Coordinates of C-alpha atoms and ligand atoms in Angstrom, one line a residue:
X1 CA 31.9 -4.5 -10.4
X2 CA 29.3 -3.5 -7.8
X3 CA 31.7 -3.9 -4.9
X4 CA 29.1 -5.9 -3.0
X5 CA 30.6 -9.2 -2.1
X6 CA 29.0 -11.5 0.5
X7 CA 31.4 -10.3 3.3
X8 CA 30.5 -6.7 2.7
X9 CA 26.8 -7.5 2.8
X10 CA 27.1 -9.5 5.9
X11 CA 28.9 -6.6 7.5
X12 CA 26.0 -4.3 6.6
X13 CA 23.6 -6.8 8.1
X14 CA 25.7 -6.9 11.3
X15 CA 25.5 -3.2 11.6
X16 CA 21.8 -2.9 10.7
X17 CA 19.8 -1.2 13.5
X18 CA 16.6 -2.8 12.2
X19 CA 18.1 -6.4 12.1
X20 CA 16.2 -7.5 15.2
X21 CA 12.8 -7.0 13.5
X22 CA 13.3 -10.0 11.3
X23 CA 12.7 -12.5 14.1
X24 CA 9.4 -10.9 14.8
X25 CA 8.1 -12.4 11.6
X26 CA 7.3 -16.0 10.6
X27 CA 9.5 -16.6 7.6
X28 CA 10.5 -19.9 6.2
X29 CA 14.3 -20.6 6.3
X30 CA 15.9 -20.1 2.9
X31 CA 13.0 -18.1 1.5
X32 CA 13.7 -14.7 0.0
X33 CA 10.4 -12.9 0.2
X34 CA 10.3 -9.9 -2.2
X35 CA 6.6 -9.5 -2.3
X36 CA 5.8 -7.8 1.0
X37 CA 4.5 -4.9 -1.1
X38 CA 1.7 -7.2 -2.2
X39 CA 1.1 -9.2 1.0
X40 CA 3.3 -8.4 4.0
X41 CA 4.7 -11.3 6.1
X42 CA 3.0 -12.6 9.2
X43 CA 4.1 -10.9 12.5
X44 CA 4.4 -13.6 15.1
X45 CA 2.5 -11.6 17.6
X46 CA -0.6 -11.7 15.3
X47 CA -1.1 -15.4 16.1
X48 CA -1.3 -14.8 19.8
X49 CA -3.5 -11.8 19.4
X50 CA -6.0 -13.5 17.1
X51 CA -6.1 -16.5 19.4
X52 CA -7.0 -14.2 22.2
X53 CA -9.5 -12.2 20.2
X54 CA -11.2 -15.4 19.0
X55 CA -11.2 -17.6 22.2
X56 CA -11.5 -14.9 24.8
X57 CA -13.1 -11.9 23.3
X58 CA -15.5 -13.7 20.9
X59 CA -15.7 -17.1 22.5
X60 CA -16.1 -16.0 26.2
X61 CA -17.1 -12.3 25.9
X62 CA -19.5 -12.7 23.0
X63 CA -21.5 -9.5 22.4
X64 CA -20.2 -7.9 25.6
X65 CA -16.8 -7.5 23.9
X66 CA -18.1 -4.6 21.8
X67 CA -17.6 -2.6 25.0
X68 CA -15.6 -5.0 27.2
X69 CA -12.8 -5.4 24.6
X70 CA -13.4 -2.0 23.1
X71 CA -14.3 -3.5 19.7
X72 CA -16.6 -0.5 19.0
X73 CA -13.6 2.0 19.0
X74 CA -11.2 -0.3 17.2
X75 CA -11.5 1.4 13.7
X76 CA -10.8 4.8 15.3
X77 CA -8.1 3.5 17.7
X78 CA -6.1 1.8 14.9
X79 CA -6.8 4.7 12.6
X80 CA -5.1 7.0 15.1
X81 CA -2.1 4.7 15.1
X82 CA -1.9 4.7 11.3
X83 CA -2.2 8.5 11.4
X84 CA 1.2 8.7 13.0
X85 CA 2.7 7.0 10.0
X86 CA 1.0 9.4 7.6
X87 CA 1.7 12.8 9.1
X88 CA -1.9 13.1 10.2
X89 CA -3.6 14.0 13.5
X90 CA -5.6 11.7 15.7
X91 CA -9.2 11.8 14.5
X92 CA -8.2 12.1 10.8
X93 CA -7.9 8.5 9.9
X94 CA -10.3 5.6 10.3
X95 CA -9.9 1.9 9.5
X96 CA -12.7 0.5 7.3
X97 CA -13.6 -1.6 4.3
X98 CA -11.2 -2.1 1.4
X99 CA -9.1 0.5 -0.4
X100 CA -11.5 0.2 -3.4
X101 CA -14.5 1.1 -1.2
X102 CA -12.6 3.9 0.5
X103 CA -11.8 5.3 -2.9
X104 CA -15.5 5.4 -3.6
X105 CA -16.1 7.2 -0.3
X106 CA -13.2 9.7 -0.8
X107 CA -14.1 10.5 -4.4
X108 CA -17.7 11.1 -3.7
X109 CA -16.9 13.1 -0.5
X110 CA -14.5 15.3 -2.6
X111 CA -17.2 15.8 -5.3
X112 CA -19.6 16.9 -2.6
X113 CA -17.2 19.7 -1.7
X114 CA -16.8 20.9 -5.3
X115 CA -20.5 20.6 -6.6
X116 CA -19.9 23.1 -9.4
X117 CA -17.1 21.0 -10.9
X118 CA -17.5 18.0 -13.1
X119 CA -14.2 16.1 -13.6
X120 CA -12.5 13.4 -11.6
X121 CA -8.9 13.4 -12.9
X122 CA -6.2 10.7 -12.6
X123 CA -3.3 9.4 -14.7
X124 CA -3.4 6.6 -17.2
X125 CA -1.7 3.5 -15.8
X126 CA -2.8 4.3 -12.2
X127 CA -3.8 1.2 -10.3
X128 CA -6.8 -0.2 -12.0
X129 CA -9.2 -0.1 -9.1
X130 CA -8.6 3.6 -8.7
X131 CA -9.6 4.2 -12.4
X132 CA -12.5 1.8 -12.2
X133 CA -14.0 3.4 -9.1
X134 CA -13.8 6.8 -10.9
X135 CA -15.5 5.3 -14.0
X136 CA -18.2 3.7 -11.8
X137 CA -19.0 7.0 -10.1
X138 CA -19.1 8.8 -13.4
X139 CA -21.5 6.2 -14.8
X140 CA -23.7 6.4 -11.8
X141 CA -23.8 10.2 -11.9
X142 CA -25.9 10.0 -15.1
X143 CA -23.6 12.2 -17.1
X144 CA -23.0 15.0 -14.5
X145 CA -19.5 13.8 -13.7
X146 CA -16.8 12.6 -16.0
X147 CA -13.8 10.4 -15.3
X148 CA -10.6 11.4 -17.1
X149 CA -7.1 10.0 -17.1
X150 CA -4.1 11.8 -18.6
X151 CA -0.5 10.3 -19.1
X152 CA 2.2 11.0 -16.5
X153 CA 2.9 14.6 -15.5
X154 CA 0.6 16.0 -18.2
X155 CA -2.1 15.3 -15.6
X156 CA -1.0 18.5 -13.9
X157 CA -1.4 20.5 -17.1
X158 CA -5.0 19.2 -17.3
X159 CA -6.0 20.9 -14.0
X160 CA -8.6 23.5 -14.8
X161 CA -11.8 25.1 -13.6
X162 CA -13.8 21.9 -14.3
X163 CA -11.6 19.5 -12.3
X164 CA -13.2 18.7 -8.9
X165 CA -10.7 16.1 -7.7
X166 CA -7.3 14.8 -8.6
X167 CA -6.7 11.1 -7.6
X168 CA -3.1 10.0 -7.7
X169 CA -1.0 7.2 -6.2
X170 CA 2.0 8.4 -4.3
X171 CA 4.2 5.4 -5.1
X172 CA 3.4 3.9 -8.5
X173 CA 2.4 0.2 -8.1
X174 CA 4.3 -0.9 -11.2
X175 CA 7.3 1.4 -11.5
X176 CA 7.8 2.3 -7.8
X177 CA 8.2 6.0 -8.8
X178 CA 7.3 8.5 -6.1
X179 CA 5.3 11.6 -6.7
X180 CA 6.1 14.9 -5.0
X181 CA 3.0 15.0 -2.7
X182 CA 3.5 18.6 -1.5
X183 CA 4.1 20.0 -5.0
X184 CA 1.3 18.1 -6.7
X185 CA -1.1 19.1 -3.9
X186 CA -0.1 22.7 -4.2
X187 CA -0.6 22.7 -8.0
X188 CA -4.1 21.1 -7.6
X189 CA -5.1 23.5 -4.9
X190 CA -4.0 26.4 -7.0
X191 CA -6.4 25.2 -9.7
X192 CA -9.2 24.9 -7.1
X193 CA -9.2 21.1 -7.1
X194 CA -9.0 18.7 -4.1
X195 CA -6.5 15.8 -4.0
X196 CA -6.9 12.2 -3.0
X197 CA -3.7 10.3 -2.4
X198 CA -3.6 6.5 -2.7
X199 CA -0.9 5.5 -0.2
X200 CA -1.1 1.7 -0.7
X201 CA 2.6 1.5 -1.6
X202 CA 3.7 4.3 0.7
X203 CA 2.4 3.8 4.2
X204 CA 5.0 1.9 6.3
X205 CA 7.5 2.1 3.4
X206 CA 8.4 5.8 3.0
X207 CA 7.8 8.8 5.2
X208 CA 4.5 10.4 4.4
X209 CA 3.4 13.9 5.5
X210 CA -0.2 14.4 4.5
X211 CA -0.8 17.5 6.6
X212 CA 2.6 18.9 5.7
X213 CA 1.5 18.7 2.1
X214 CA -2.0 20.0 2.8
X215 CA -3.6 16.9 1.4
X216 CA -7.4 16.6 1.4
X217 CA -8.1 12.9 1.4
X218 CA -6.1 9.7 1.3
X219 CA -6.7 5.9 1.3
X220 CA -4.5 2.9 1.5
X221 CA -4.1 -0.8 2.1
X222 CA -3.5 -2.7 5.4
X223 CA -2.1 -5.9 3.9
X224 CA 1.0 -4.5 2.1
X225 CA 3.8 -2.8 4.1
X226 CA 1.6 -2.6 7.2
X227 CA 1.6 -6.4 7.5
X228 CA -2.1 -6.6 8.4
X229 CA -2.8 -10.0 6.7
X230 CA -4.6 -11.1 3.6
X231 CA -7.6 -8.8 2.8
X232 CA -6.9 -6.7 5.9
X233 CA -9.2 -3.7 6.3
X234 CA -8.0 -0.5 4.7
X235 CA -8.0 3.1 5.9
X236 CA -9.3 6.5 4.9
X237 CA -7.9 9.9 5.8
X238 CA -10.0 13.1 5.6
X239 CA -8.3 16.4 6.6
X240 CA -10.1 17.7 9.6
X241 CA -11.1 20.9 7.8
X242 CA -13.2 18.9 5.4
X243 CA -14.9 16.5 7.8
X244 CA -18.0 18.3 8.8
X245 CA -18.8 19.3 5.3
X246 CA -17.9 16.3 3.2
X247 CA -21.0 14.2 2.5
X248 CA -20.6 10.5 3.3
X249 CA -22.4 8.9 0.4
X250 CA -22.1 5.4 1.8
X251 CA -24.2 6.5 4.7
X252 CA -24.2 3.3 6.7
X253 CA -25.4 3.2 10.3
X254 CA -21.9 3.0 11.8
X255 CA -21.3 6.5 10.4
X256 CA -24.4 7.9 12.0
X257 CA -24.0 10.5 14.7
X258 CA -25.6 8.1 17.2
X259 CA -25.9 4.6 15.7
X260 CA -27.6 3.1 18.8
X261 CA -30.4 5.7 18.7
X262 CA -31.7 3.7 15.7
X263 CA -33.2 6.8 14.1
X264 CA -35.0 6.5 10.7
X265 CA -33.1 9.5 9.3
X266 CA -29.4 9.5 8.6
X267 CA -27.4 12.2 10.5
X268 CA -23.6 12.0 9.8
X269 CA -21.2 11.7 12.7
X270 CA -19.3 15.0 13.2
X271 CA -15.8 13.6 12.7
X272 CA -13.9 10.9 10.8
X273 CA -16.4 8.3 12.0
X274 CA -18.8 9.5 9.3
X275 CA -16.7 7.5 6.9
X276 CA -17.5 4.3 8.6
X277 CA -20.2 2.3 6.9
X278 CA -21.1 -1.1 8.4
X279 CA -20.0 -3.2 11.4
X280 CA -16.2 -3.3 11.5
X281 CA -14.4 -6.7 10.8
X282 CA -12.9 -7.1 14.3
X283 CA -10.7 -10.1 13.5
X284 CA -9.2 -8.2 10.6
X285 CA -8.7 -5.0 12.6
X286 CA -7.1 -6.9 15.4
X287 CA -4.5 -8.4 13.0
X288 CA -3.9 -5.1 11.4
X289 CA -3.3 -3.5 14.8
X290 CA -0.5 -6.0 15.4
X291 CA 1.2 -5.0 12.1
X292 CA 0.8 -1.3 12.9
X293 CA 2.2 -1.7 16.4
X294 CA 5.2 -3.5 15.1
X295 CA 6.0 -1.0 12.4
X296 CA 5.5 1.8 15.0
X297 CA 8.4 0.4 17.0
X298 CA 10.8 1.1 14.1
X299 CA 12.3 4.5 13.3
X300 CA 10.8 5.7 10.0
X301 CA 14.1 7.4 8.9
X302 CA 16.0 4.2 9.5
X303 CA 13.4 2.2 7.6
X304 CA 13.6 4.5 4.6
X305 CA 17.4 4.6 4.7
X306 CA 17.6 0.8 4.8
X307 CA 15.0 0.4 2.1
X308 CA 16.9 2.7 -0.2
X309 CA 20.2 0.9 0.5
X310 CA 18.7 -2.5 -0.1
X311 CA 17.3 -1.2 -3.4
X312 CA 20.6 0.2 -4.4
X313 CA 22.4 -3.0 -3.6
X314 CA 19.9 -5.0 -5.6
X315 CA 20.3 -2.8 -8.6
X316 CA 24.1 -2.8 -8.4
X317 CA 24.1 -6.6 -8.1
X318 CA 21.7 -6.9 -11.1
X319 CA 24.1 -4.7 -13.1
X320 CA 27.0 -6.9 -12.1
X321 CA 25.5 -10.4 -12.4
X322 CA 22.6 -10.0 -14.9
X323 CA 23.9 -7.5 -17.5
X324 CA 23.2 -8.6 -21.1
X325 CA 20.4 -11.0 -19.9
X326 CA 17.5 -8.9 -21.2
X327 CA 16.6 -6.8 -18.2
X328 CA 15.5 -3.2 -18.4
X329 CA 15.2 -1.2 -15.2
X330 CA 11.7 0.2 -14.9
X331 CA 12.1 1.9 -11.5
X332 CA 13.9 5.2 -10.9
X333 CA 17.5 4.7 -10.0
X334 CA 17.6 8.0 -8.1
X335 CA 16.9 7.4 -4.4
X336 CA 14.6 10.5 -4.0
X337 CA 12.3 9.3 -6.7
X338 CA 12.1 5.6 -5.8
X339 CA 9.6 4.0 -3.4
X340 CA 10.2 0.6 -1.8
X341 CA 10.1 -1.8 -4.7
X342 CA 12.4 -2.3 -7.7
X343 CA 10.9 -3.4 -11.1
X344 CA 12.5 -4.7 -14.2
X345 CA 11.0 -5.4 -17.6
X346 CA 12.0 -8.7 -19.2
X347 CA 10.3 -10.4 -22.2
X348 CA 10.2 -13.7 -20.3
X349 CA 9.0 -12.0 -17.1
X350 CA 6.1 -14.2 -16.3
X351 CA 7.8 -17.6 -16.7
X352 CA 10.9 -16.2 -15.0
X353 CA 8.9 -15.3 -11.9
X354 CA 7.3 -18.7 -11.7
X355 CA 10.7 -20.4 -12.0
X356 CA 12.1 -18.0 -9.3
X357 CA 9.3 -19.1 -6.9
X358 CA 10.3 -22.7 -7.3
X359 CA 13.8 -21.5 -6.3
X360 CA 12.6 -19.8 -3.1
X361 CA 12.5 -16.2 -4.5
X362 CA 9.0 -14.8 -4.3
X363 CA 8.3 -11.5 -6.1
X364 CA 5.5 -10.8 -8.5
X365 CA 4.7 -10.1 -12.1
X366 CA 2.6 -7.3 -13.6
X367 CA 1.4 -7.3 -17.1
X368 CA 2.8 -7.1 -19.7
X369 CA 6.4 -7.8 -18.8
X370 CA 7.2 -6.3 -15.4
X371 CA 9.0 -8.2 -12.6
X372 CA 8.4 -6.5 -9.2
X373 CA 10.8 -7.0 -6.3
X374 CA 9.4 -5.6 -3.1
X375 CA 11.9 -4.2 -0.6
X376 CA 10.6 -4.6 3.0
X377 CA 13.3 -3.3 5.3
X378 CA 11.7 -4.8 8.4
X379 CA 12.5 -8.3 7.5
X380 CA 15.0 -8.4 4.5
X381 CA 18.7 -8.6 4.9
X382 CA 21.4 -7.3 2.6
X383 CA 22.7 -10.8 1.9
X384 CA 19.2 -11.7 0.6
X385 CA 19.7 -9.3 -2.3
X386 CA 22.8 -11.2 -3.4
X387 CA 21.1 -14.6 -3.0
X388 CA 18.1 -13.3 -5.0
X389 CA 20.2 -12.0 -7.9
X390 CA 22.3 -15.2 -8.1
X391 CA 19.0 -17.2 -8.4
X392 CA 17.7 -14.8 -11.0
X393 CA 21.0 -15.3 -13.0
X394 CA 20.6 -19.1 -12.7
X395 CA 17.1 -18.9 -14.1
X396 CA 18.3 -16.9 -17.0
X397 CA 21.3 -19.1 -17.7
X398 CA 19.1 -22.3 -17.7
X399 CA 16.2 -20.6 -19.5
X400 CA 14.0 -22.1 -16.7
X401 CA 11.1 -20.1 -18.0
X402 CA 10.7 -22.5 -20.9
X403 CA 8.3 -24.7 -19.1
X404 CA 4.8 -25.8 -20.5
X405 CA 3.3 -25.3 -17.0
X406 CA 3.6 -21.6 -17.4
X407 CA 2.2 -21.3 -20.9
X408 CA -1.1 -20.1 -19.5
X409 CA -1.0 -17.4 -16.8
X410 CA -2.5 -18.2 -13.4
X411 CA -5.4 -16.2 -11.9
X412 CA -3.0 -14.3 -9.6
X413 CA 0.3 -13.2 -11.0
Ligands
PLP1 C1 -2.9 -2.7 -3.8 C2 -3.6 -1.5 -4.3 C3 -5.0 -1.3 -4.2 C4 -5.8 -2.5 -3.7 O1 -7.2 -2.2 -3.5 P1 -8.0 -3.3 -2.7 O2 -9.4 -2.7 -2.6 O3 -7.4 -3.6 -1.4 O4 -8.0 -4.5 -3.6 C5 -5.5 -0.1 -4.5 N1 -4.7 0.9 -5.0 C6 -3.4 0.8 -5.1 C7 -2.5 1.9 -5.6 C8 -2.8 -0.4 -4.8 O5 -1.5 -0.6 -4.9

């Protein structure tokens, strides 16, 4: 027995200091949304903000809004707000481009600070775009630089005099396992390497302390726990001590020291702005700012505590109601090692997730057999965990995955 009956869960919801945040989001009645780690829900305030940005700032203000509505400083302004969630200082984070493109910028910047070293190191099974960007940079280097990936913690043993940069994701996208940022950064620095942290599944979900850990660079997504909307712009962190020396290889005009001088020769901006490339996507930045402002109103310690409790409740209920139904827990059970999603392997995982979607439980599936359930403490309730687990059990009991519609996997899983 898990000890979590409906009354106990309702009592937890009644005492939840974050309960009021749920109504700030547009969420369909009856839906249990366990995929906020892939695409966060829509904050209601975003609708009004985008309407104003479009009709007033763009429609009426036209080009004068670059100054009149301060569009020109938006990447830096929103970057400073994100910095507070990451344990960074104002002027160390900028909003720009996608996470993939920011990985390119961070890796090449780090390589420029370690010109005598030749290896970009990561772990096998890291998020594919992280590995692909490393491989692309290695290919472009014409053999000077190599991309290497090593399994799990062995990556730390691979650190050596040839490693320029170690690229790791703090919360693993599949398993939800959390890496010890301070310890890994210390080990990498000891070996003379720089570290890039991918925070896509950390920012807004778990407390992050980049400067406390002495991190060098970081990147992350705006559309997951930050609720910035589909394809929201991403962010890049560069520790202040590196900014003046790190070479911005994507040397676009917005990263120039004086973009409106229209000089022929590139001169990098002094600070974090050198990691801007082209004209910022203002509609996307405006939506992202709404998500950031909302999460900034919540206490991070309370967010983390609720996220961990929801995860524990979910796992306890899975133990109670779905034992013997073919699930294997993929995520760490231990709180300190778990991020903000819980994953299970199941041989019928893909079809099961499709059947769950038809029953109002949205999570996602990651090849080959992993069901991911995102825990977003801003808008999930404890009773949602019970409702989700009961629907999972029903899908198993009826073998609802046996459906010819799901014989071929969709383009997005
Ligand atoms: C989601 C995610 C990305 C996504 O990168 P995009 O450029 O936004 O597609 C990158 N890295 C990690 C670890 C992720 O979880």
